[in-house]
Coordinates of C-alpha atoms in Angstrom, one line a residue:
Chain A
M1 CA 59.9 152.4 174.4
L2 CA 57.9 149.7 176.1
Y3 CA 57.3 152.0 179.1
A4 CA 56.1 154.7 176.8
L5 CA 53.5 152.3 175.3
C6 CA 52.5 151.3 178.8
F7 CA 51.9 155.0 179.6
L8 CA 50.0 155.4 176.4
L9 CA 47.7 152.6 177.5
F10 CA 47.2 154.5 180.8
M11 CA 46.3 157.6 179.0
I12 CA 43.8 155.7 176.8
G13 CA 42.1 154.5 179.9
L14 CA 42.1 158.0 181.4
Y15 CA 40.7 159.4 178.2
C16 CA 37.9 156.8 178.1
A17 CA 37.0 157.4 181.8
V18 CA 36.8 161.2 181.3
V19 CA 35.2 161.5 177.9
K20 CA 32.7 158.6 177.6
K21 CA 29.1 159.2 178.5
N22 CA 28.1 155.6 179.2
L23 CA 28.6 154.3 182.7
V24 CA 29.9 150.9 181.6
K25 CA 32.4 152.5 179.2
I26 CA 33.7 154.6 182.1
V27 CA 34.2 151.5 184.2
I28 CA 36.0 149.9 181.2
G29 CA 38.3 152.9 181.0
L30 CA 39.1 152.7 184.7
A31 CA 39.9 149.0 184.3
I32 CA 42.2 149.8 181.4
M33 CA 44.0 152.3 183.6
E34 CA 44.5 149.7 186.3
Y35 CA 45.8 147.1 183.8
A36 CA 48.3 149.7 182.5
V37 CA 49.7 150.3 186.0
N38 CA 49.9 146.5 186.6
L39 CA 51.7 146.0 183.3
F40 CA 54.1 148.8 184.2
L41 CA 54.8 147.2 187.6
I42 CA 55.5 143.8 186.0
M43 CA 57.8 145.3 183.4
L44 CA 59.8 146.9 186.2
G45 CA 60.8 143.5 187.4
Y46 CA 61.1 141.8 184.0
R47 CA 64.4 140.9 182.5
V48 CA 65.0 139.5 179.0
G49 CA 66.2 135.9 179.4
G50 CA 65.8 136.1 183.2
T51 CA 65.4 133.1 185.4
A52 CA 63.1 132.4 188.4
P53 CA 64.5 133.9 191.6
I54 CA 65.0 130.6 193.3
I55 CA 68.3 129.0 194.3
G56 CA 68.0 125.2 194.5
R57 CA 70.2 123.0 196.7
S58 CA 71.9 121.4 193.7
D59 CA 72.9 124.9 192.5
L60 CA 74.7 125.7 195.7
Q61 CA 76.9 122.7 195.5
A62 CA 78.5 124.1 192.4
G63 CA 80.2 126.9 194.5
A64 CA 78.5 129.6 196.4
E65 CA 80.2 132.7 194.9
R66 CA 79.7 131.9 191.3
V67 CA 76.0 131.0 192.0
T68 CA 75.4 134.3 193.8
A69 CA 76.9 136.3 190.9
H70 CA 74.9 134.3 188.4
F71 CA 71.7 134.8 190.5
I72 CA 72.2 138.5 190.7
N73 CA 72.8 138.9 187.0
S74 CA 69.9 136.8 185.8
A75 CA 67.1 136.5 188.3
V76 CA 63.8 138.4 187.8
D77 CA 62.8 140.7 190.6
P78 CA 59.9 138.9 192.4
L79 CA 58.6 141.9 194.4
P80 CA 56.7 143.6 191.6
Q81 CA 54.8 140.4 191.0
A82 CA 53.7 140.2 194.6
L83 CA 52.6 143.8 194.4
V84 CA 50.7 143.2 191.2
L85 CA 48.9 140.3 192.7
T86 CA 47.7 142.5 195.6
A87 CA 46.8 145.3 193.2
I88 CA 44.7 142.9 191.0
V89 CA 42.8 141.8 194.1
I90 CA 42.1 145.4 195.1
S91 CA 41.0 146.4 191.6
L92 CA 38.7 143.3 191.5
G93 CA 37.0 144.6 194.6
S94 CA 36.5 148.1 193.4
L95 CA 35.5 146.9 189.9
A96 CA 32.8 144.6 191.5
L97 CA 31.5 147.5 193.5
L98 CA 31.5 149.9 190.5
I99 CA 29.6 147.4 188.4
S100 CA 27.0 146.7 191.1
I101 CA 26.4 150.4 191.6
C102 CA 26.0 150.7 187.8
I103 CA 23.3 148.0 188.0
R104 CA 21.5 149.8 190.8
I105 CA 21.7 153.1 188.9
Y106 CA 20.1 151.4 185.9
D107 CA 17.3 150.1 188.1
K108 CA 16.6 153.6 189.3
Y109 CA 17.1 155.8 186.3
G110 CA 16.6 153.3 183.5
T111 CA 19.6 154.5 181.6
F112 CA 23.4 154.3 181.5
D113 CA 23.8 157.7 180.0
I114 CA 25.5 160.1 182.5
T115 CA 24.0 163.2 180.8
E116 CA 20.6 162.0 181.9
I117 CA 21.7 161.1 185.5
R118 CA 21.9 164.5 186.9
R119 CA 20.0 165.1 190.1
L120 CA 22.9 166.6 192.0
R121 CA 23.9 170.2 191.2
G122 CA 25.9 173.1 192.6
Chain B
M1 CA 54.2 150.2 223.1
S2 CA 54.7 149.4 219.5
R3 CA 53.6 145.8 220.2
V4 CA 49.9 147.0 220.3
L5 CA 50.2 148.7 216.9
P6 CA 48.7 145.8 214.8
A7 CA 45.6 146.0 217.1
F8 CA 44.6 149.3 215.4
V9 CA 44.0 147.4 212.2
V10 CA 43.3 143.8 213.3
A11 CA 40.6 144.6 215.9
P12 CA 38.2 146.5 213.6
L13 CA 39.1 144.2 210.6
V14 CA 38.2 141.0 212.5
M15 CA 35.1 142.5 214.0
A16 CA 34.0 143.8 210.5
F17 CA 33.9 140.2 209.3
I18 CA 32.2 138.8 212.4
L19 CA 29.4 141.4 212.6
P20 CA 27.4 140.4 209.4
V21 CA 26.9 137.0 211.0
F22 CA 24.5 138.5 213.6
G23 CA 22.0 139.5 211.0
R24 CA 18.8 141.3 211.8
K25 CA 18.0 139.5 215.1
G26 CA 21.4 140.1 216.7
K27 CA 21.4 143.8 215.8
A28 CA 21.7 145.0 219.4
V29 CA 24.6 142.7 220.2
A30 CA 26.4 143.8 217.0
T31 CA 25.9 147.4 217.8
L32 CA 27.3 146.9 221.3
L33 CA 30.3 145.0 219.9
A34 CA 31.1 147.7 217.3
N35 CA 30.9 150.4 219.9
L36 CA 33.2 148.4 222.2
V37 CA 35.8 148.2 219.4
T38 CA 35.8 151.9 218.6
I39 CA 35.9 152.9 222.2
S40 CA 38.7 150.6 223.1
L41 CA 40.6 151.8 220.1
L42 CA 40.2 155.3 221.3
A43 CA 41.6 154.3 224.7
L44 CA 44.5 152.6 223.0
A45 CA 45.2 155.7 220.9
V46 CA 45.2 157.8 224.1
A47 CA 47.7 155.4 225.6
C48 CA 49.9 155.7 222.5
V49 CA 50.4 159.4 222.9
G50 CA 54.0 160.4 223.4
K51 CA 55.3 156.9 222.6
T52 CA 57.4 155.9 219.6
G53 CA 58.6 152.6 218.1
I54 CA 58.4 150.3 215.2
Y55 CA 56.7 146.9 214.8
E56 CA 58.1 144.5 212.3
V57 CA 55.2 142.4 210.9
G58 CA 56.0 138.6 211.2
N59 CA 59.5 139.4 212.6
W60 CA 60.8 140.1 209.1
S61 CA 63.6 142.7 209.3
S62 CA 62.6 146.2 208.1
R63 CA 64.9 145.7 205.0
I64 CA 62.5 143.2 203.4
G65 CA 59.4 143.0 205.5
I66 CA 56.5 145.3 206.3
V67 CA 56.9 147.7 209.2
L68 CA 54.4 149.6 211.2
V69 CA 55.7 152.9 212.7
L70 CA 54.5 154.8 215.7
D71 CA 55.8 158.4 215.9
G72 CA 54.5 161.8 216.9
L73 CA 52.5 162.5 213.8
T74 CA 51.1 158.9 213.7
S75 CA 49.9 159.1 217.3
L76 CA 48.2 162.5 216.7
M77 CA 46.4 161.1 213.6
L78 CA 45.4 158.0 215.5
L79 CA 43.9 160.2 218.2
A80 CA 41.9 162.2 215.7
V81 CA 40.7 159.1 213.7
N82 CA 39.6 157.1 216.7
T83 CA 38.0 160.1 218.6
V84 CA 35.8 160.8 215.6
S85 CA 35.0 157.2 214.9
A86 CA 34.0 156.5 218.6
A87 CA 31.7 159.5 218.5
A88 CA 30.2 158.7 215.1
M89 CA 29.7 155.0 216.1
L90 CA 27.9 156.1 219.3
F91 CA 25.7 158.4 217.2
S92 CA 24.9 155.6 214.8
V93 CA 23.3 153.5 217.6
R94 CA 20.1 155.5 217.3
Y95 CA 20.5 157.2 214.0
M96 CA 20.9 154.1 211.9
E97 CA 17.7 152.6 213.2
Q98 CA 15.9 154.3 210.3
Y99 CA 17.9 152.2 207.7
T100 CA 17.7 148.5 207.1
A101 CA 20.8 146.3 207.2
K102 CA 22.3 147.9 210.2
T103 CA 24.9 145.1 210.8
K104 CA 26.2 145.6 207.2
Y105 CA 26.6 149.3 207.9
L106 CA 28.5 148.6 211.1
S107 CA 30.8 146.2 209.3
L108 CA 31.6 148.7 206.5
F109 CA 32.1 151.4 209.2
L110 CA 34.7 149.2 211.0
L111 CA 36.4 148.3 207.6
M112 CA 36.8 152.0 207.0
V113 CA 38.3 152.6 210.4
A114 CA 40.7 149.7 209.9
G115 CA 41.8 151.2 206.6
M116 CA 42.3 154.6 208.0
N117 CA 44.3 153.4 211.0
G118 CA 46.4 151.3 208.6
V119 CA 47.2 154.3 206.4
V120 CA 48.3 156.2 209.4
I121 CA 50.6 153.5 211.0
S122 CA 52.0 152.0 207.8
G123 CA 55.7 152.5 207.3
D124 CA 56.0 151.5 203.7
I125 CA 54.4 153.1 200.6
F126 CA 52.7 150.1 199.1
N127 CA 51.1 149.0 202.3
L128 CA 49.8 152.6 202.7
F129 CA 48.2 152.1 199.2
V130 CA 46.6 148.9 200.3
F131 CA 45.0 150.4 203.4
L132 CA 44.0 153.5 201.5
E133 CA 42.1 151.2 199.1
I134 CA 40.4 149.4 202.0
A135 CA 39.2 152.6 203.5
S136 CA 38.2 154.0 200.1
I137 CA 36.2 151.0 199.0
A138 CA 34.3 150.9 202.3
S139 CA 33.6 154.6 202.0
Y140 CA 32.3 154.3 198.4
A141 CA 29.8 151.7 199.6
L142 CA 28.8 153.8 202.6
V143 CA 28.1 156.9 200.5
G144 CA 25.7 154.8 198.4
F145 CA 24.2 153.1 201.5
G146 CA 20.8 154.6 201.2
C147 CA 20.4 153.3 197.6
E148 CA 18.3 156.2 196.4
H149 CA 18.8 158.1 193.2
E150 CA 21.0 160.9 194.5
E151 CA 23.1 158.5 196.7
L152 CA 23.9 156.1 193.9
E153 CA 24.8 158.9 191.6
A154 CA 27.1 160.5 194.2
S155 CA 28.6 157.2 195.0
F156 CA 29.4 156.5 191.4
K157 CA 30.9 159.9 190.9
Y158 CA 33.0 159.5 194.0
M159 CA 34.1 155.9 193.0
V160 CA 35.2 157.0 189.5
L161 CA 37.3 159.9 190.8
G162 CA 38.6 157.8 193.7
T163 CA 39.7 154.9 191.3
V164 CA 41.4 157.4 189.0
A165 CA 43.2 158.8 192.1
S166 CA 44.2 155.3 193.2
S167 CA 45.6 154.5 189.8
F168 CA 47.7 157.7 189.9
I169 CA 49.0 156.8 193.3
L170 CA 49.9 153.2 192.3
L171 CA 51.7 154.5 189.2
G172 CA 53.6 156.9 191.4
I173 CA 54.5 154.0 193.7
A174 CA 55.7 152.0 190.7
L175 CA 57.9 154.9 189.6
V176 CA 59.3 155.3 193.1
Y177 CA 60.1 151.6 193.3
G178 CA 61.7 151.6 189.8
N179 CA 63.9 154.5 190.7
T180 CA 64.9 153.6 194.2
G181 CA 64.5 149.9 194.5
A182 CA 62.8 150.2 197.8
L183 CA 59.2 150.6 199.2
N184 CA 60.0 151.1 202.9
M185 CA 59.8 154.8 203.5
A186 CA 63.1 155.0 205.3
Y187 CA 65.0 153.1 202.6
T188 CA 63.3 155.1 199.9
A189 CA 64.2 158.4 201.6
K190 CA 67.8 157.3 201.9
A191 CA 68.0 156.3 198.2
I192 CA 66.4 159.6 197.1
Q193 CA 68.9 161.5 199.3
Q194 CA 71.8 159.8 197.5
T195 CA 70.6 160.1 193.9
G196 CA 68.6 163.3 194.1
I197 CA 65.3 163.9 192.4
N198 CA 65.5 162.7 188.8
A199 CA 62.8 163.1 186.1
G200 CA 61.0 159.9 187.1
L201 CA 60.8 160.8 190.7
A202 CA 59.6 164.3 189.9
F203 CA 56.8 162.7 187.7
A204 CA 56.0 160.4 190.6
M205 CA 55.7 163.4 192.9
S206 CA 53.3 165.1 190.6
L207 CA 51.2 161.9 190.4
F208 CA 51.1 161.8 194.2
I209 CA 50.0 165.4 194.4
A210 CA 47.2 164.8 191.9
G211 CA 46.2 161.4 193.5
F212 CA 46.2 162.5 197.1
G213 CA 44.8 165.8 196.1
L214 CA 41.8 164.0 194.7
K215 CA 41.5 162.0 197.9
A216 CA 41.7 165.2 200.0
A217 CA 39.4 167.1 197.6
L218 CA 41.6 170.1 197.2
V219 CA 40.1 172.7 194.8
P220 CA 40.8 171.7 191.3
F221 CA 40.0 168.1 192.3
H222 CA 37.1 168.8 194.6
A223 CA 34.1 167.9 192.3
W224 CA 33.1 164.7 194.1
L225 CA 33.1 166.0 197.7
P226 CA 30.0 168.2 197.7
D227 CA 27.9 165.3 196.3
A228 CA 29.4 162.4 198.2
H229 CA 29.6 163.8 201.7
P230 CA 26.0 165.0 202.0
S231 CA 24.6 161.8 200.4
A232 CA 26.1 159.5 203.1
P233 CA 24.2 158.9 206.4
A234 CA 25.1 161.6 208.9
P235 CA 27.6 159.6 211.0
I236 CA 29.4 158.6 207.8
S237 CA 29.4 162.3 206.6
A238 CA 31.1 163.1 209.9
M239 CA 33.7 160.4 209.3
L240 CA 34.3 161.3 205.7
S241 CA 34.6 165.1 206.3
G242 CA 36.1 164.6 209.7
V243 CA 38.9 162.2 209.2
L244 CA 38.9 160.3 205.9
I245 CA 40.0 163.2 203.6
K246 CA 42.7 164.0 206.2
A247 CA 44.1 160.5 206.8
L248 CA 43.9 159.5 203.1
G249 CA 44.8 162.8 201.6
I250 CA 46.6 165.3 203.7
Y251 CA 48.4 162.9 206.1
A252 CA 49.7 160.7 203.3
L253 CA 50.7 163.6 201.1
S254 CA 52.6 165.4 203.8
R255 CA 54.3 162.2 205.0
L256 CA 55.6 161.6 201.4
I257 CA 56.6 165.2 200.8
F258 CA 58.4 165.8 204.2
N259 CA 59.7 162.3 205.2
V260 CA 60.3 160.6 201.9
F261 CA 61.0 163.1 199.1
G262 CA 62.3 165.9 201.2
V263 CA 60.8 169.5 200.9
S264 CA 61.5 171.5 197.8
V265 CA 60.5 175.1 196.8
P266 CA 58.3 174.2 193.7
V267 CA 56.3 171.6 195.7
S268 CA 55.8 174.1 198.5
W269 CA 54.4 176.7 196.1
V270 CA 52.1 174.1 194.6
L271 CA 50.8 173.3 198.1
I272 CA 50.4 177.0 199.0
A273 CA 48.5 177.6 195.7
L274 CA 46.2 174.5 196.3
G275 CA 45.6 175.7 199.9
V276 CA 44.7 179.3 199.0
L277 CA 42.4 178.1 196.1
S278 CA 40.6 175.6 198.3
M279 CA 40.1 178.1 201.0
V280 CA 38.7 180.9 198.8
V281 CA 36.7 178.8 196.3
G282 CA 35.3 176.5 199.0
V283 CA 34.0 179.2 201.2
F284 CA 32.4 181.2 198.4
L285 CA 30.6 178.2 197.1
A286 CA 29.5 177.4 200.6
V287 CA 27.8 180.7 201.3
G288 CA 25.2 180.3 198.5
Q289 CA 24.1 176.8 199.5
W290 CA 20.6 176.1 200.9
D291 CA 21.1 172.4 201.7
F292 CA 22.4 172.0 205.2
K293 CA 24.8 169.1 204.6
R294 CA 26.0 170.4 201.3
L295 CA 26.9 173.7 202.9
L296 CA 29.0 171.9 205.5
A297 CA 30.7 169.8 202.7
Y298 CA 31.8 173.0 200.9
H299 CA 33.2 174.3 204.2
S300 CA 35.3 171.1 204.5
I301 CA 37.0 172.0 201.3
S302 CA 37.7 175.5 202.6
Q303 CA 39.0 174.4 205.9
M304 CA 41.3 171.8 204.3
G305 CA 42.7 174.7 202.4
Y306 CA 43.9 176.2 205.8
V307 CA 45.7 173.0 206.6
V308 CA 47.4 172.6 203.3
L309 CA 48.3 176.3 203.3
G310 CA 50.0 175.9 206.7
I311 CA 51.9 172.8 205.6
G312 CA 52.9 174.5 202.4
L313 CA 54.2 177.5 204.3
G314 CA 56.2 175.3 206.6
A315 CA 57.7 173.4 203.7
L316 CA 58.6 176.7 201.9
I317 CA 60.4 178.1 204.9
L318 CA 62.2 174.8 205.4
A319 CA 63.1 174.5 201.7
K320 CA 64.5 178.0 201.7
H321 CA 66.4 177.3 204.9
G322 CA 64.6 180.0 206.8
N323 CA 64.1 180.2 210.5
P324 CA 62.9 176.7 211.6
L325 CA 60.9 178.2 214.4
W326 CA 58.6 179.9 211.9
A327 CA 58.3 176.7 209.9
S328 CA 57.4 174.9 213.1
L329 CA 54.8 177.5 214.0
A330 CA 53.2 177.2 210.5
I331 CA 53.1 173.4 210.7
L332 CA 51.9 173.5 214.3
G333 CA 49.0 175.7 213.2
A334 CA 48.2 173.3 210.3
L335 CA 48.2 170.1 212.3
F336 CA 46.3 171.7 215.1
H337 CA 43.7 173.0 212.7
L338 CA 43.5 169.5 211.2
V339 CA 42.7 168.0 214.6
N340 CA 40.3 170.8 215.4
H341 CA 38.5 170.4 212.1
A342 CA 38.1 166.7 212.7
V343 CA 36.3 167.5 215.9
F344 CA 34.1 170.5 214.9
K345 CA 33.2 169.4 211.4
S346 CA 32.1 165.9 212.6
L347 CA 30.1 167.6 215.3
L348 CA 28.4 169.8 212.7
F349 CA 27.5 166.8 210.6
L350 CA 26.1 165.0 213.6
T351 CA 23.9 168.0 214.5
S352 CA 22.8 168.2 210.9
G353 CA 21.9 164.5 211.1
S354 CA 20.0 165.1 214.3
V355 CA 18.1 167.9 212.7
E356 CA 17.4 165.9 209.6
M357 CA 16.1 162.9 211.6
A358 CA 13.8 165.2 213.6
T359 CA 12.4 167.3 210.8
G360 CA 12.9 165.0 207.7
T361 CA 14.4 167.8 205.6
R362 CA 17.9 169.2 204.9
Q363 CA 16.6 172.4 203.2
L364 CA 17.4 175.5 205.3
K365 CA 14.4 177.4 204.0
K366 CA 12.0 174.7 205.2
M367 CA 13.3 174.9 208.8
G368 CA 13.2 177.5 211.5
G369 CA 12.5 178.1 215.2
L370 CA 13.9 174.8 216.2
V371 CA 15.6 176.4 219.2
E372 CA 12.5 175.7 221.4
R373 CA 12.1 172.1 220.2
M374 CA 15.8 171.0 220.1
P375 CA 17.7 173.1 222.6
Y376 CA 20.6 170.6 223.1
T377 CA 21.2 170.1 219.4
R378 CA 21.1 173.8 219.0
A379 CA 23.7 174.3 221.8
A380 CA 26.0 171.8 220.2
C381 CA 25.6 173.3 216.7
T382 CA 26.3 176.8 218.0
I383 CA 29.5 175.7 219.7
A384 CA 30.7 173.9 216.5
S385 CA 29.7 176.9 214.4
A386 CA 31.7 179.3 216.7
S387 CA 34.6 176.9 216.5
I388 CA 34.7 176.7 212.7
A389 CA 34.3 180.4 212.3
G390 CA 37.2 181.1 214.7
V391 CA 35.4 182.7 217.6
P392 CA 37.4 182.8 220.8
P393 CA 37.8 180.8 223.1
F394 CA 36.8 177.8 221.0
N395 CA 39.4 175.5 219.4
G396 CA 39.2 176.9 215.8
F397 CA 40.2 180.3 216.9
W398 CA 43.6 179.2 218.3
S399 CA 44.6 177.2 215.2
K400 CA 43.6 180.0 212.9
L401 CA 45.4 182.6 215.1
I402 CA 48.6 180.5 214.9
L403 CA 48.3 180.2 211.1
V404 CA 47.9 184.0 210.7
I405 CA 50.8 184.7 213.0
A406 CA 53.0 182.2 211.0
A407 CA 52.0 183.8 207.7
V408 CA 52.8 187.3 209.0
Q409 CA 56.2 186.1 210.5
A410 CA 57.1 184.5 207.2
G411 CA 56.3 187.8 205.4
F412 CA 53.2 186.7 203.6
F413 CA 50.9 189.5 204.6
G414 CA 48.6 188.8 201.6
L415 CA 48.1 185.2 202.7
A416 CA 47.4 186.3 206.3
A417 CA 44.8 188.8 205.0
I418 CA 43.1 186.1 202.9
T419 CA 43.0 183.8 205.9
V420 CA 41.2 186.4 208.0
V421 CA 38.7 187.3 205.2
V422 CA 37.9 183.6 204.6
S423 CA 37.3 183.2 208.3
L424 CA 34.8 186.1 208.3
V425 CA 32.9 184.7 205.3
T426 CA 32.8 181.4 207.2
L427 CA 31.3 183.2 210.2
L428 CA 28.7 184.8 207.9
S429 CA 27.6 181.5 206.4
F430 CA 27.2 179.9 209.8
L431 CA 25.2 182.9 211.1
K432 CA 22.9 182.0 208.2
V433 CA 22.7 178.4 209.4
Q434 CA 21.8 179.6 212.9
R435 CA 19.3 182.0 211.6
Y436 CA 17.4 179.7 209.3
V437 CA 17.5 176.4 211.3
F438 CA 17.2 177.4 214.9
L439 CA 15.8 181.0 215.0
G440 CA 12.8 182.6 213.3
E441 CA 9.3 181.2 213.0
L442 CA 8.6 177.5 213.6
P443 CA 6.8 176.3 210.4
E444 CA 3.4 174.6 210.8
E445 CA 4.5 171.1 209.8
L446 CA 7.4 171.1 212.3
Q447 CA 5.2 171.7 215.4
N448 CA 5.7 168.1 216.6
T449 CA 9.5 168.0 216.2
R450 CA 11.2 166.4 219.2
E451 CA 14.7 166.4 220.5
N452 CA 16.7 163.2 219.8
G453 CA 17.8 161.6 223.0
G454 CA 20.2 159.0 224.2
S455 CA 23.3 158.0 222.3
M456 CA 23.0 160.8 219.7
L457 CA 23.1 163.5 222.4
T458 CA 25.9 161.8 224.2
A459 CA 28.0 161.7 221.1
M460 CA 27.3 165.4 220.4
F461 CA 28.1 166.4 224.0
F462 CA 31.4 164.5 223.9
L463 CA 32.5 166.4 220.7
A464 CA 31.1 169.8 222.0
A465 CA 33.1 169.4 225.2
L466 CA 36.2 168.7 223.1
C467 CA 35.6 171.8 221.0
M468 CA 35.6 173.9 224.1
L469 CA 38.6 172.3 225.8
M470 CA 41.0 171.7 222.9
G471 CA 42.3 175.2 223.1
L472 CA 44.2 173.9 226.1
L473 CA 46.3 171.8 223.8
V474 CA 48.3 174.9 222.8
L475 CA 47.7 177.0 225.8
V476 CA 49.1 174.5 228.4
P477 CA 52.8 174.0 227.6
S478 CA 53.0 170.5 229.0
M479 CA 50.1 169.3 226.8
R480 CA 51.6 171.0 223.8
V481 CA 54.9 169.2 224.3
T482 CA 53.4 165.8 224.7
V483 CA 50.7 165.9 222.0
L484 CA 51.3 168.4 219.2
Q485 CA 55.0 169.2 219.3
P486 CA 56.2 165.6 218.5
A487 CA 54.0 165.6 215.4
V488 CA 55.4 168.9 214.3
D489 CA 58.9 167.7 214.9
V490 CA 58.4 164.7 212.7
L491 CA 57.6 166.9 209.7
I492 CA 60.3 169.5 210.6
E493 CA 63.1 166.8 210.8
G494 CA 61.9 165.6 207.4
V495 CA 64.0 163.0 205.7
S496 CA 66.4 162.5 208.6
H497 CA 63.4 161.5 210.8
S498 CA 62.6 158.4 208.7
M499 CA 66.2 157.4 208.8
K500 CA 66.3 157.9 212.6
V501 CA 63.3 155.6 213.0
A502 CA 64.8 152.8 210.9
N503 CA 68.3 153.2 212.4
L504 CA 70.0 153.8 209.1

């Protein structure tokens, strides 16, 4: 169910990027798409009532086998969080470049409307 | 040999961050350093041919860490990427003097090279995505480097479609991770072998086809390419058309299909359909163009169709358990055409840059008679045109011949016929280029046109010599066995290859 909502968010972003005529709105659509993917990645690793995937020294003294079993059953998968961190940095880079190109386009054409920015054809 | 693998990424990356420090005054030093990096990477890539191995980053075992993999396909791609980047960098020495901010250009160029090398050597899917984004973002910026109306518009269009493609790819990677619990290609392949393709993985596969198809500009996804490639400075057009769409699109897609997911009949048909569409639509759109670089860009779409068609044919034969020899012939043709296209298309873009720099225009109708003024550029352009049109004995002829033979052997006579017809139309449109640019009357305003000398000519001669000699790669058995055959074997062995690499 949650995954479906996440996918819906992705489709909203895609719709916005494809249909909107304003450069800034297109960029917002792209950002929504990226957030939807990040959210999806986070949810892959999430667990209701999970704990942080860290084993402390005091835990180990209680008996290794029981701790390991408890760890496997309750710990959250940390890898997607690392992936999302990387993905956020990447999308920050591309978003900054997109916005700066929007500003340069506004300088040249004096508009954000893509129907008026049409010098390339064919 | 695998110990040198990180150098392919680290050297250009470090240099990319050092170069902007030189600023306007240290331009000559910066140019020299950048050329040094690309040329030494080319030497390194040549040294890597025929070697295999894996490099575990930070000594983490491949189960949990990042691995870099060197195998036959990787070394072939490294060779292509670094050959073209060395030539384009050499060409930029003189060509980029007409732009300001040359050191920033050099830095972005090296960033793009680092990204492409990273995509090719990376052994896990998420790392591939990271490097793909590094290369893409550098290329978005380079397309808009001139900061004029058309360039900004093309760059924006390219960026929007590129970002959509990246989101698709990342969503696909998330689905693969959710279904297999691994990101390393070998472990993912093993998990997929055990569980089979379920609905989630099939959806991930379709996302990958759409995402990498956008990056490779296959026909339903090609809208950005004819705008973006001509807008960039000529050496960057050469890089984009020559290697970027191949390393980011076709290499990544075929690596995932063959070595991670395993070939299947529906996916092969999708590849064949995309290939045929790209071939036919690309070439017919190209014939009507009057802008030199735009014409070349449409031909890139068409020629990529050949490569995807060959790979799809190979996959289809493998998936149907046909004769592996025919599959290997089809893939050999495809990979050989990929390398050939890297060489002759970048040469064509460099000659178009040379012509544009000398005449100040890209419109075919405004040129003419340049054969007297620019004899060397003309010679290079003729060689490249003959190669792309498939005139023997240049390299393009051999790869197209192999593809046609493979299609006939597999029983696809229609496809073989389409391949030949598209090749003839390509010849027609390059005869048009020769006729309008180099032959005919020299217009009044171009009387003072001069040949570009120095580094630009050297770069063009280097690639032209490769165009003439690369036929030897298939004709001489010992060269075929060391360079092309290992790359073909990687794809033919498919999923079992990735497991062999990781010792699973």
